[in-house]
XYZ file of C-alpha atoms in Angstrom:
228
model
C 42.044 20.904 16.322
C 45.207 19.977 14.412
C 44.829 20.855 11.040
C 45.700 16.674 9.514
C 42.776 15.468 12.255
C 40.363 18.039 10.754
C 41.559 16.844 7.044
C 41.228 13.383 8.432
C 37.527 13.709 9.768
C 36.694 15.991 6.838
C 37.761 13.045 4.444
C 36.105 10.312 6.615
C 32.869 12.091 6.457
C 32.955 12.805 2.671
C 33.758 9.319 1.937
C 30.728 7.566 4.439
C 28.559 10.530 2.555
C 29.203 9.047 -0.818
C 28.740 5.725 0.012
C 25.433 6.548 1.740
C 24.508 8.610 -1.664
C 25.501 5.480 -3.940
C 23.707 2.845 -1.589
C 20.627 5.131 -1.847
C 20.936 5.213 -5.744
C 21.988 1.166 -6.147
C 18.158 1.212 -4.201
C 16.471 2.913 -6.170
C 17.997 1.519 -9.345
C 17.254 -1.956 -8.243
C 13.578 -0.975 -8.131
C 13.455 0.246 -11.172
C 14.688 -2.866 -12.281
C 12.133 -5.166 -10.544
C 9.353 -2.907 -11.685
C 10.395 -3.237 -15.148
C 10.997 -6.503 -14.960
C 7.368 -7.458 -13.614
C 5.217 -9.519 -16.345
C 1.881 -8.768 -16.344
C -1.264 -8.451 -19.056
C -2.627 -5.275 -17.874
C -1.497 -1.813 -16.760
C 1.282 -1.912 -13.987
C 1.041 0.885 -11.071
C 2.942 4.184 -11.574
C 6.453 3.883 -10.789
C 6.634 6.646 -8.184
C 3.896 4.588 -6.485
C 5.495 1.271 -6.526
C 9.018 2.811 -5.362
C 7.378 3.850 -2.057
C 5.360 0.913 -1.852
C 8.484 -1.427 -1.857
C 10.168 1.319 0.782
C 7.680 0.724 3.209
C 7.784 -3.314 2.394
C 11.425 -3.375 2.316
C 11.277 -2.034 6.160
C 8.650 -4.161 7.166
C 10.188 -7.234 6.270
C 13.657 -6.012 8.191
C 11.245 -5.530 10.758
C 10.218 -8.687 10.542
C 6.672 -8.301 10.478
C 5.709 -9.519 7.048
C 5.662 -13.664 6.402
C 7.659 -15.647 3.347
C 4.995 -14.900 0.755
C 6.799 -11.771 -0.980
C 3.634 -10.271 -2.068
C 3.076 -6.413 -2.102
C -0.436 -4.987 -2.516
C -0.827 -1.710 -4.032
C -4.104 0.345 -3.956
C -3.888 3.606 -5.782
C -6.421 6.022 -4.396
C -5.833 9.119 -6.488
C -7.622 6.961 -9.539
C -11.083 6.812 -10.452
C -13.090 4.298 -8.764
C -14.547 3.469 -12.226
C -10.560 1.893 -12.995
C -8.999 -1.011 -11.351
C -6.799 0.419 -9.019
C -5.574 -2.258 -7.001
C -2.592 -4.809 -7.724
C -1.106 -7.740 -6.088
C 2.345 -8.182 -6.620
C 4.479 -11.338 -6.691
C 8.131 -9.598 -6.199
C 10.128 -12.885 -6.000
C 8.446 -14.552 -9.349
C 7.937 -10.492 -10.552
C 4.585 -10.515 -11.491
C 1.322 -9.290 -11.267
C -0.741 -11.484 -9.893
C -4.707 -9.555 -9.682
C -5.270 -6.086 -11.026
C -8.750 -5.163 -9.596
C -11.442 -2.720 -8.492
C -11.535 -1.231 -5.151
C -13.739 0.412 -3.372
C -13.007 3.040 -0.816
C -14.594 4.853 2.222
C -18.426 6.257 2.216
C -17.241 9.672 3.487
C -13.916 9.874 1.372
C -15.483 10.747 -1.723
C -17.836 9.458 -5.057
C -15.752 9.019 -7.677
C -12.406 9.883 -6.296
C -11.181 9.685 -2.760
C -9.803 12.588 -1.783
C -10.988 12.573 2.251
C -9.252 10.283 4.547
C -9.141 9.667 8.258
C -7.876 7.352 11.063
C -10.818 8.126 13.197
C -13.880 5.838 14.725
C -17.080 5.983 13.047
C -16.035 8.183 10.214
C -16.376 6.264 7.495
C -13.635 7.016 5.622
C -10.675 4.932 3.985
C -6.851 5.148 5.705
C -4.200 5.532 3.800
C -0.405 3.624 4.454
C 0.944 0.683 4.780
C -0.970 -2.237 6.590
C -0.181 -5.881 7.161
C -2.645 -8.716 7.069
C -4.163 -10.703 9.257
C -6.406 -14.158 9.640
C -9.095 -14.348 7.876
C -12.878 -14.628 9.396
C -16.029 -15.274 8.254
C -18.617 -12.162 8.707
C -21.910 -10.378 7.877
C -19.832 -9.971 4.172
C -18.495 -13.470 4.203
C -15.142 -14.356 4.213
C -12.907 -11.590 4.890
C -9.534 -10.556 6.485
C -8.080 -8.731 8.869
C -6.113 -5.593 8.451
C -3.311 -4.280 10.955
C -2.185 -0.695 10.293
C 1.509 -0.155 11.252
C 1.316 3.678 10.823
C 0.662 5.367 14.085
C -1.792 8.276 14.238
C -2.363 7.047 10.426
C -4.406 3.772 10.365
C -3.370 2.395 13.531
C -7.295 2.068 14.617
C -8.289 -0.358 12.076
C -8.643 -3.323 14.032
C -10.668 -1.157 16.168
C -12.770 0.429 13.056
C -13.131 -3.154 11.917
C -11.456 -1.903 8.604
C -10.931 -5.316 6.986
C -11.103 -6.630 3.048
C -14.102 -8.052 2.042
C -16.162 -8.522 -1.311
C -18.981 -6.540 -2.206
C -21.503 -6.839 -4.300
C -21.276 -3.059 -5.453
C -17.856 -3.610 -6.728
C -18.315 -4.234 -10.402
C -18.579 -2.944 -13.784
C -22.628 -3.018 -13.812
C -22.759 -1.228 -10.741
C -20.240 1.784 -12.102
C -22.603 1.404 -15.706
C -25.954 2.189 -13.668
C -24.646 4.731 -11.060
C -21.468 6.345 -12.374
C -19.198 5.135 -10.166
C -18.106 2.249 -7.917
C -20.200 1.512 -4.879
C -18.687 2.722 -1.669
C -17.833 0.556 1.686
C -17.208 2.040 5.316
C -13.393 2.720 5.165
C -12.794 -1.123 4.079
C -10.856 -1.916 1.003
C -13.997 -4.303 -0.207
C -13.354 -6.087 -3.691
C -15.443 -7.912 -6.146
C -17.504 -11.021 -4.963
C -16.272 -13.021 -8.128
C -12.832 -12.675 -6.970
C -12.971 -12.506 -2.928
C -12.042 -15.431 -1.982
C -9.071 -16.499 -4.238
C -7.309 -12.470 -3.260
C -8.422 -12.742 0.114
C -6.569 -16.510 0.716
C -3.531 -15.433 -1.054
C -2.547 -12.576 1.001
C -3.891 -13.874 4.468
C -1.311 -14.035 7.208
C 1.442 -11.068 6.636
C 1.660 -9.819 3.528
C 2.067 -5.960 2.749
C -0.816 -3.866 1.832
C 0.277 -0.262 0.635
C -2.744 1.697 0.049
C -1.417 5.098 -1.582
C -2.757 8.881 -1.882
C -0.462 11.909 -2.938
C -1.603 13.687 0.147
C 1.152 16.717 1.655
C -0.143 15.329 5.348
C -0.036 11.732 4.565
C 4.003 11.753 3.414
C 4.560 14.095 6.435
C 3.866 12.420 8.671
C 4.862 8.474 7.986
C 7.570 7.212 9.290
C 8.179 4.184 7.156
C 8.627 6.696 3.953
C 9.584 9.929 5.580
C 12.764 8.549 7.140
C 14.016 7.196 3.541
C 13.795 10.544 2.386
């Protein structure tokens, strides 16, 4: 190859590199932003849990699988159950809208989930990114579909009827008597007081990012691996 053609190429490649470097930074500055920007009267998420949150939301939406609402839902599963560890997030009017309890799976852990699984009948919580569905009336009342959009991750859900759902073990006398929060099958189950109101807001396609720092977990998705 001529030696100016290899220069060229060399130079063409350098310059789409830095561009791809800067568009990658301008992201993640811009989140930043947002997440400082976001008005709330309790304790936002951690950053580093947000940022990947909005990566998977950002690529659902291109996808076009989320609706106009703009909300992303955070759960943070390396808390205690005994904190409110759940947010809802308006992005467009940046702010946060619910910060609640959560429950998570039977079989995932007391306090702390640290055990999680895609499989039927195990009883245990799925981590990743999720979009909702209709909502339905069941044996826990009103309550609303989950879709998992992570294959091999939480894809089953609909088939593990992992939905959200109140419960009346998700409060702050049930954590005072027994040490902890109660615990559901695998669903994300909330408080009864406050069911209703965060189960019609985020009906029909909003994002649900339900987060654990687990090695297998970030391996393995492909709607944060591939921003990486």
């Amino acid at each position: 190859m001529p030696l100016k053609i290899f220069q060229y190429l060399f130079l063409l490649f350098s310059v789409s590199l830095m561009f791809s470097f800067k568009n990658i930074e301008n992201e993640e500055n811009s989140t930043l932003i947002l997440f400082n920007s976001l008005e709330t009267d309790s304790q936002k998420p951690k950053f580093e849990v947000f940022e990947k949150g909005m990566i998977g939301y950002s690529k659902l939406k291109g996808m076009g699988l989320l609706g106009g609402k703009n909300l992303l839902t955070i759960i943070d599963f390396s808390l205690s159950s005994n904190k409110k560890r759940m947010w809802v997030i308006d992005l467009k009017k940046k702010k946060i809208l619910h910060h609640l309890l959560v429950s998570h799976g039977r079989n995932t852990g007391n306090e702390f989930a640290t055990n999680f699984s895609n499989v039927l009948q195990s009883k245990k919580s799925s981590l990743g990114f999720y979009v909702t569905g209709k909502t339905y009336y069941g044996k826990h009342g009103l309550s609303l579909y989950l879709d998992g959009m992570e294959e091999g991750i939480n894809d089953n859900a609909r088939e593990r009827s992992i939905v959200m759902h109140g419960a009346k073990y998700v409060n702050k006398n049930f954590i005072k008597k027994y040490g902890r929060l109660g615990r559901s099958y695998g669903c994300p189950a909330i408080s009864m007081s406050k069911h209703k109101e965060v189960i019609n807001l985020l009906k029909n396609k909003s994002c649900l990012f339900i987060y654990y720092p687990e090695a297998k977990y970030f391996k393995n998705s492909k709607l944060i691996k591939n921003n990486e």
